[in-house]
mmCIF file of C-alpha atoms and ligand atoms in Angstrom:
data_model
loop_
_atom_site.group_PDB
_atom_site.id
_atom_site.type_symbol
_atom_site.label_atom_id
_atom_site.label_comp_id
_atom_site.label_asym_id
_atom_site.label_seq_id
_atom_site.Cartn_x
_atom_site.Cartn_y
_atom_site.Cartn_z
ATOM 1 C CA MET A 3 -11.761 -10.933 5.598
ATOM 2 C CA ARG A 4 -11.534 -7.188 4.948
ATOM 3 C CA ILE A 5 -8.458 -5.522 5.750
ATOM 4 C CA ILE A 6 -6.878 -1.887 5.459
ATOM 5 C CA LEU A 7 -3.253 -1.967 5.481
ATOM 6 C CA PHE A 8 -1.974 1.532 6.644
ATOM 7 C CA GLY A 9 1.422 3.044 7.068
ATOM 8 C CA SER A 10 4.042 5.437 5.490
ATOM 9 C CA PRO A 11 5.658 4.647 2.199
ATOM 10 C CA GLY A 12 8.302 2.019 2.362
ATOM 11 C CA VAL A 13 7.126 0.458 5.490
ATOM 12 C CA GLY A 14 6.433 -2.798 3.919
ATOM 13 C CA LYS A 15 2.782 -2.541 3.047
ATOM 14 C CA GLY A 16 3.048 -3.948 -0.594
ATOM 15 C CA THR A 17 5.106 -6.798 0.605
ATOM 16 C CA GLN A 18 2.901 -7.864 3.424
ATOM 17 C CA ALA A 19 -0.173 -7.303 1.361
ATOM 18 C CA LYS A 20 0.865 -9.766 -1.313
ATOM 19 C CA ILE A 21 1.656 -12.438 1.300
ATOM 20 C CA ILE A 22 -1.492 -11.999 3.287
ATOM 21 C CA SER A 23 -3.550 -11.800 -0.022
ATOM 22 C CA THR A 24 -2.226 -15.342 -1.057
ATOM 23 C CA THR A 25 -2.421 -16.779 2.545
ATOM 24 C CA LEU A 26 -5.967 -15.560 3.094
ATOM 25 C CA ASN A 27 -6.926 -16.071 -0.503
ATOM 26 C CA ILE A 28 -8.369 -12.425 -0.785
ATOM 27 C CA PRO A 29 -7.665 -9.891 -3.560
ATOM 28 C CA HIS A 30 -4.849 -7.405 -2.990
ATOM 29 C CA ILE A 31 -6.039 -3.946 -3.998
ATOM 30 C CA SER A 32 -3.087 -1.602 -4.361
ATOM 31 C CA THR A 33 -4.071 1.802 -5.652
ATOM 32 C CA GLY A 34 -0.341 2.468 -6.518
ATOM 33 C CA ASP A 35 -0.209 -0.659 -8.586
ATOM 34 C CA ILE A 36 -3.429 0.116 -10.471
ATOM 35 C CA LEU A 37 -2.239 3.673 -11.069
ATOM 36 C CA ARG A 38 1.226 2.583 -12.301
ATOM 37 C CA GLN A 39 -0.538 0.013 -14.708
ATOM 38 C CA ALA A 40 -2.792 2.981 -16.085
ATOM 39 C CA VAL A 41 0.412 4.973 -16.530
ATOM 40 C CA VAL A 42 1.999 2.222 -18.678
ATOM 41 C CA ASP A 43 -1.443 1.741 -20.659
ATOM 42 C CA GLN A 44 -1.695 5.547 -21.049
ATOM 43 C CA THR A 45 -5.359 5.244 -20.038
ATOM 44 C CA PRO A 46 -7.277 8.558 -19.164
ATOM 45 C CA LEU A 47 -6.618 7.592 -15.517
ATOM 46 C CA GLY A 48 -2.864 7.138 -16.094
ATOM 47 C CA LEU A 49 -2.670 10.331 -17.996
ATOM 48 C CA ALA A 50 -4.326 12.191 -15.140
ATOM 49 C CA ALA A 51 -2.227 10.649 -12.377
ATOM 50 C CA GLN A 52 1.240 10.451 -14.003
ATOM 51 C CA GLU A 53 2.528 14.020 -13.139
ATOM 52 C CA ALA A 54 1.598 13.818 -9.506
ATOM 53 C CA MET A 55 2.988 10.300 -9.215
ATOM 54 C CA LYS A 56 6.341 11.294 -10.733
ATOM 55 C CA ARG A 57 6.721 14.036 -8.047
ATOM 56 C CA GLY A 58 5.666 11.749 -5.146
ATOM 57 C CA GLU A 59 2.512 13.743 -4.727
ATOM 58 C CA LEU A 60 -1.077 12.540 -4.164
ATOM 59 C CA VAL A 61 -3.412 12.151 -6.959
ATOM 60 C CA SER A 62 -6.685 13.945 -6.398
ATOM 61 C CA ASP A 63 -9.206 12.638 -3.952
ATOM 62 C CA GLU A 64 -11.922 12.924 -6.594
ATOM 63 C CA ILE A 65 -9.902 10.436 -8.911
ATOM 64 C CA MET A 66 -9.025 8.086 -6.176
ATOM 65 C CA ILE A 67 -12.412 7.901 -4.597
ATOM 66 C CA GLY A 68 -14.019 7.181 -8.070
ATOM 67 C CA LEU A 69 -11.288 4.424 -8.516
ATOM 68 C CA ILE A 70 -11.866 2.818 -5.092
ATOM 69 C CA LYS A 71 -15.664 2.792 -5.671
ATOM 70 C CA ASP A 72 -15.294 0.899 -8.934
ATOM 71 C CA THR A 73 -12.836 -1.537 -7.604
ATOM 72 C CA LEU A 74 -14.606 -2.334 -4.187
ATOM 73 C CA SER A 75 -18.075 -2.729 -5.888
ATOM 74 C CA HIS A 76 -16.716 -5.387 -8.202
ATOM 75 C CA LYS A 77 -17.712 -8.849 -7.442
ATOM 76 C CA GLN A 78 -14.082 -10.122 -6.988
ATOM 77 C CA CYS A 79 -14.080 -8.102 -3.736
ATOM 78 C CA SER A 80 -17.390 -9.366 -2.406
ATOM 79 C CA ASN A 81 -15.729 -12.019 -0.012
ATOM 80 C CA GLY A 82 -13.030 -9.717 1.223
ATOM 81 C CA PHE A 83 -9.943 -7.801 0.202
ATOM 82 C CA ILE A 84 -6.732 -6.232 1.511
ATOM 83 C CA LEU A 85 -6.553 -2.578 0.716
ATOM 84 C CA ASP A 86 -2.985 -1.231 0.350
ATOM 85 C CA GLY A 87 -2.531 2.561 -0.283
ATOM 86 C CA PHE A 88 -6.008 3.767 0.512
ATOM 87 C CA PRO A 89 -7.202 5.886 2.270
ATOM 88 C CA ARG A 90 -4.345 8.489 2.235
ATOM 89 C CA THR A 91 -6.471 11.614 3.288
ATOM 90 C CA LEU A 92 -9.126 12.386 5.616
ATOM 91 C CA THR A 93 -11.673 12.961 2.760
ATOM 92 C CA GLN A 94 -10.832 9.560 1.410
ATOM 93 C CA ALA A 95 -11.293 7.858 4.905
ATOM 94 C CA VAL A 96 -14.622 9.402 5.222
ATOM 95 C CA GLU A 97 -15.783 8.634 1.810
ATOM 96 C CA LEU A 98 -14.521 5.025 2.205
ATOM 97 C CA ASP A 99 -16.714 4.597 5.492
ATOM 98 C CA GLU A 100 -19.637 5.840 3.477
ATOM 99 C CA LEU A 101 -18.988 3.300 0.689
ATOM 100 C CA PHE A 102 -18.635 0.536 3.326
ATOM 101 C CA GLU A 103 -22.161 1.392 4.570
ATOM 102 C CA GLN A 104 -23.527 1.329 1.061
ATOM 103 C CA LEU A 105 -22.053 -2.011 0.500
ATOM 104 C CA ASN A 106 -23.095 -3.307 3.940
ATOM 105 C CA ILE A 107 -19.592 -3.948 5.045
ATOM 106 C CA ALA A 108 -19.160 -3.751 8.761
ATOM 107 C CA ASP A 109 -16.189 -6.021 9.735
ATOM 108 C CA VAL A 110 -13.037 -4.178 8.511
ATOM 109 C CA ARG A 111 -9.794 -4.477 10.357
ATOM 110 C CA ILE A 112 -7.224 -1.773 10.098
ATOM 111 C CA VAL A 113 -3.596 -2.998 10.367
ATOM 112 C CA ILE A 114 -1.165 -0.044 11.064
ATOM 113 C CA ILE A 115 2.501 -0.760 10.302
ATOM 114 C CA SER A 116 5.152 1.678 11.394
ATOM 115 C CA ALA A 117 8.954 2.085 11.126
ATOM 116 C CA ASN A 118 11.502 4.770 11.781
ATOM 117 C CA GLU A 119 11.898 7.340 8.925
ATOM 118 C CA GLU A 120 15.572 6.888 8.188
ATOM 119 C CA GLU A 121 15.221 3.174 7.927
ATOM 120 C CA ILE A 122 12.447 3.964 5.493
ATOM 121 C CA VAL A 123 14.633 6.080 3.360
ATOM 122 C CA ARG A 124 17.245 3.482 3.349
ATOM 123 C CA ARG A 125 14.864 0.765 2.278
ATOM 124 C CA LEU A 126 13.278 2.838 -0.462
ATOM 125 C CA THR A 127 16.432 4.055 -1.989
ATOM 126 C CA ASN A 128 17.522 0.374 -2.088
ATOM 127 C CA ARG A 129 14.518 -0.659 -4.018
ATOM 128 C CA ARG A 130 14.493 -1.949 -7.505
ATOM 129 C CA ALA A 131 11.432 -2.914 -9.651
ATOM 130 C CA CYS A 132 11.194 -5.370 -12.564
ATOM 131 C CA LYS A 133 10.014 -3.669 -15.674
ATOM 132 C CA ASN A 134 8.291 -6.888 -16.730
ATOM 133 C CA CYS A 135 6.370 -8.150 -13.797
ATOM 134 C CA GLY A 136 6.381 -5.153 -11.339
ATOM 135 C CA ASN A 137 7.823 -6.979 -8.326
ATOM 136 C CA ILE A 138 10.097 -5.157 -5.981
ATOM 137 C CA PHE A 139 13.557 -6.312 -4.799
ATOM 138 C CA ASN A 140 16.321 -5.087 -2.475
ATOM 139 C CA TYR A 141 19.207 -3.854 -4.595
ATOM 140 C CA ASN A 142 21.631 -5.972 -2.500
ATOM 141 C CA ASP A 143 19.663 -9.134 -3.346
ATOM 142 C CA ILE A 144 19.611 -8.590 -7.054
ATOM 143 C CA LYS A 145 22.987 -6.901 -7.881
ATOM 144 C CA ASP A 146 24.654 -10.227 -8.719
ATOM 145 C CA LEU A 147 21.751 -11.460 -10.753
ATOM 146 C CA ASN A 148 20.785 -10.392 -14.165
ATOM 147 C CA ALA A 149 17.447 -12.190 -14.336
ATOM 148 C CA CYS A 150 14.313 -11.349 -12.365
ATOM 149 C CA PRO A 151 13.876 -14.054 -9.539
ATOM 150 C CA THR A 152 10.044 -13.779 -10.118
ATOM 151 C CA CYS A 153 9.535 -13.705 -13.886
ATOM 152 C CA GLY A 154 13.008 -14.595 -15.307
ATOM 153 C CA ALA A 155 13.126 -11.303 -17.423
ATOM 154 C CA LEU A 156 16.794 -10.292 -18.346
ATOM 155 C CA ASP A 157 18.343 -6.767 -17.318
ATOM 156 C CA SER A 158 14.758 -5.650 -16.290
ATOM 157 C CA PHE A 159 15.614 -3.861 -13.080
ATOM 158 C CA TYR A 160 15.083 -0.229 -12.694
ATOM 159 C CA GLN A 161 14.737 2.550 -9.817
ATOM 160 C CA ARG A 162 11.195 3.917 -9.812
ATOM 161 C CA GLU A 163 11.123 7.593 -10.165
ATOM 162 C CA ASP A 164 9.460 7.914 -6.940
ATOM 163 C CA ASP A 165 12.175 5.774 -5.067
ATOM 164 C CA LYS A 166 14.815 8.498 -5.651
ATOM 165 C CA GLU A 167 15.785 10.180 -2.438
ATOM 166 C CA ASP A 168 14.488 13.725 -3.003
ATOM 167 C CA VAL A 169 11.199 12.131 -4.041
ATOM 168 C CA ILE A 170 11.041 9.895 -1.025
ATOM 169 C CA ARG A 171 11.561 12.806 1.406
ATOM 170 C CA ASN A 172 8.790 14.570 -0.391
ATOM 171 C CA ARG A 173 6.590 11.507 -0.086
ATOM 172 C CA LEU A 174 7.334 11.261 3.652
ATOM 173 C CA ARG A 175 6.660 15.059 4.159
ATOM 174 C CA ILE A 176 3.169 14.533 2.242
ATOM 175 C CA TYR A 177 2.465 11.370 4.381
ATOM 176 C CA LYS A 178 2.964 13.344 7.674
ATOM 177 C CA ARG A 179 0.708 16.316 6.515
ATOM 178 C CA ASN A 180 -2.006 14.502 4.575
ATOM 179 C CA THR A 181 -1.990 11.004 5.666
ATOM 180 C CA GLU A 182 -1.042 10.822 9.238
ATOM 181 C CA PRO A 183 -4.315 12.630 10.363
ATOM 182 C CA VAL A 184 -6.153 9.566 9.090
ATOM 183 C CA LEU A 185 -4.672 7.755 12.138
ATOM 184 C CA ASN A 186 -6.768 9.775 14.574
ATOM 185 C CA TYR A 187 -9.889 9.113 12.468
ATOM 186 C CA PHE A 188 -9.095 5.293 12.787
ATOM 187 C CA GLN A 189 -8.324 5.573 16.538
ATOM 188 C CA ASN A 190 -11.923 6.466 17.150
ATOM 189 C CA LYS A 191 -13.154 3.277 15.612
ATOM 190 C CA LYS A 192 -11.236 1.013 17.987
ATOM 191 C CA ASN A 193 -10.738 -1.849 15.405
ATOM 192 C CA GLU A 194 -7.136 -1.177 14.634
ATOM 193 C CA ILE A 195 -4.089 -3.308 15.133
ATOM 194 C CA TYR A 196 -0.495 -1.827 15.518
ATOM 195 C CA ILE A 197 2.514 -3.689 14.074
ATOM 196 C CA ASP A 198 6.232 -2.915 14.172
ATOM 197 C CA GLY A 199 7.499 -2.942 10.467
ATOM 198 C CA LEU A 200 11.142 -3.050 11.359
ATOM 199 C CA ALA A 201 11.129 -6.799 12.197
ATOM 200 C CA PRO A 202 11.990 -9.441 9.558
ATOM 201 C CA ILE A 203 9.416 -9.819 6.756
ATOM 202 C CA GLU A 204 8.247 -13.307 8.082
ATOM 203 C CA ASP A 205 7.879 -12.107 11.637
ATOM 204 C CA VAL A 206 5.818 -8.922 10.479
ATOM 205 C CA THR A 207 3.488 -11.462 8.614
ATOM 206 C CA LYS A 208 3.146 -13.655 11.578
ATOM 207 C CA ASN A 209 2.458 -10.805 13.777
ATOM 208 C CA ILE A 210 -0.242 -9.483 11.488
ATOM 209 C CA LEU A 211 -2.004 -12.960 11.209
ATOM 210 C CA ASP A 212 -1.652 -13.566 15.054
ATOM 211 C CA GLU A 213 -3.197 -10.163 15.815
ATOM 212 C CA LEU A 214 -6.043 -10.601 13.248
ATOM 213 C CA LYS A 215 -6.807 -13.929 14.957
ATOM 214 C CA LYS A 216 -6.755 -12.388 18.254
ATOM 215 C CA ALA A 217 -9.092 -9.781 17.103
ATOM 216 C CA ASN A 218 -11.510 -12.688 16.646
ATOM 217 C CA THR A 219 -11.592 -12.598 12.980
ATOM 218 C CA LYS A 220 -12.198 -15.798 11.033
ATOM 219 C CA ILE A 221 -8.945 -16.777 9.252
ATOM 220 C CA THR A 222 -9.320 -19.149 6.431
ATOM 221 C CA ALA A 223 -5.672 -19.887 5.903
HETATM 222 P P1 AMP B 327 2.261 3.666 -3.601
HETATM 223 O O1 AMP B 327 2.920 2.505 -4.512
HETATM 224 O O2 AMP B 327 1.206 3.065 -2.762
HETATM 225 O O3 AMP B 327 3.341 4.302 -2.764
HETATM 226 O O4 AMP B 327 1.590 4.799 -4.595
HETATM 227 C C1 AMP B 327 2.398 5.384 -5.598
HETATM 228 C C2 AMP B 327 1.748 6.719 -5.899
HETATM 229 O O5 AMP B 327 0.408 6.597 -6.369
HETATM 230 C C3 AMP B 327 1.637 7.643 -4.620
HETATM 231 O O6 AMP B 327 2.963 8.400 -4.476
HETATM 232 C C4 AMP B 327 0.568 8.599 -5.216
HETATM 233 O O7 AMP B 327 1.135 9.434 -6.113
HETATM 234 C C5 AMP B 327 -0.331 7.678 -5.895
HETATM 235 N N1 AMP B 327 -1.435 7.125 -5.095
HETATM 236 C C6 AMP B 327 -1.661 5.764 -4.670
HETATM 237 N N2 AMP B 327 -2.672 5.776 -3.796
HETATM 238 C C7 AMP B 327 -3.076 6.962 -3.592
HETATM 239 C C8 AMP B 327 -4.156 7.551 -2.863
HETATM 240 N N3 AMP B 327 -5.028 6.812 -2.085
HETATM 241 N N4 AMP B 327 -4.359 8.832 -2.976
HETATM 242 C C9 AMP B 327 -3.627 9.697 -3.744
HETATM 243 N N5 AMP B 327 -2.626 9.175 -4.373
HETATM 244 C C10 AMP B 327 -2.298 7.893 -4.453
#
């Protein structure tokens, strides 16, 4: 199955993408994760992206389109994927369609998750990431623990530079300006599914899987 997970920063795309990737056994392609790893490794991609990322701004379309072409053309994506964080501009959406055509991909489902802006700010400022495994947790869940529940690393939690409140507000502004117009582009395709991101995590997952089934897509879970 091929899925694009779309929605503003903090709406729960990453969390849902990880669960659905495991449930449906398809690779999770997070452009944010790929870029963050490139920054840690200080590769040419990481060096080119790091300043924009720190400010919560978008990395250039040229870099992002090159990255997504390399990733989706790889054979690990030939039987499906869940795309998280791409496209984020109209140019990226149009180029992605062209890439799908070149790769003979015609069955993509677009899952659009939405949530209220203040709830998003609250969620993102409460997020902490593990330096070792990169997994994200709610601050209230981890404040009594000194070990990461996923990898066991000690004292490894930190707040991502782009999860600080001023940067979050900037990311939301950029989402409204550059990314929301992509919604109109998707609406013309008539294969999108709308999901309320404010429900508990398990309910959001269930709603996504139910809607995908209803959309007559073969689910291998
Ligand atoms: P995310 O983890 O998806 O919120 O992405 C973190 C950061 O990576 C974003 O704030 C951008 O700076 C950059 N980024 C990720 N995906 C894209 C994209 N499709 N286009 C431009 N920048 C991106």
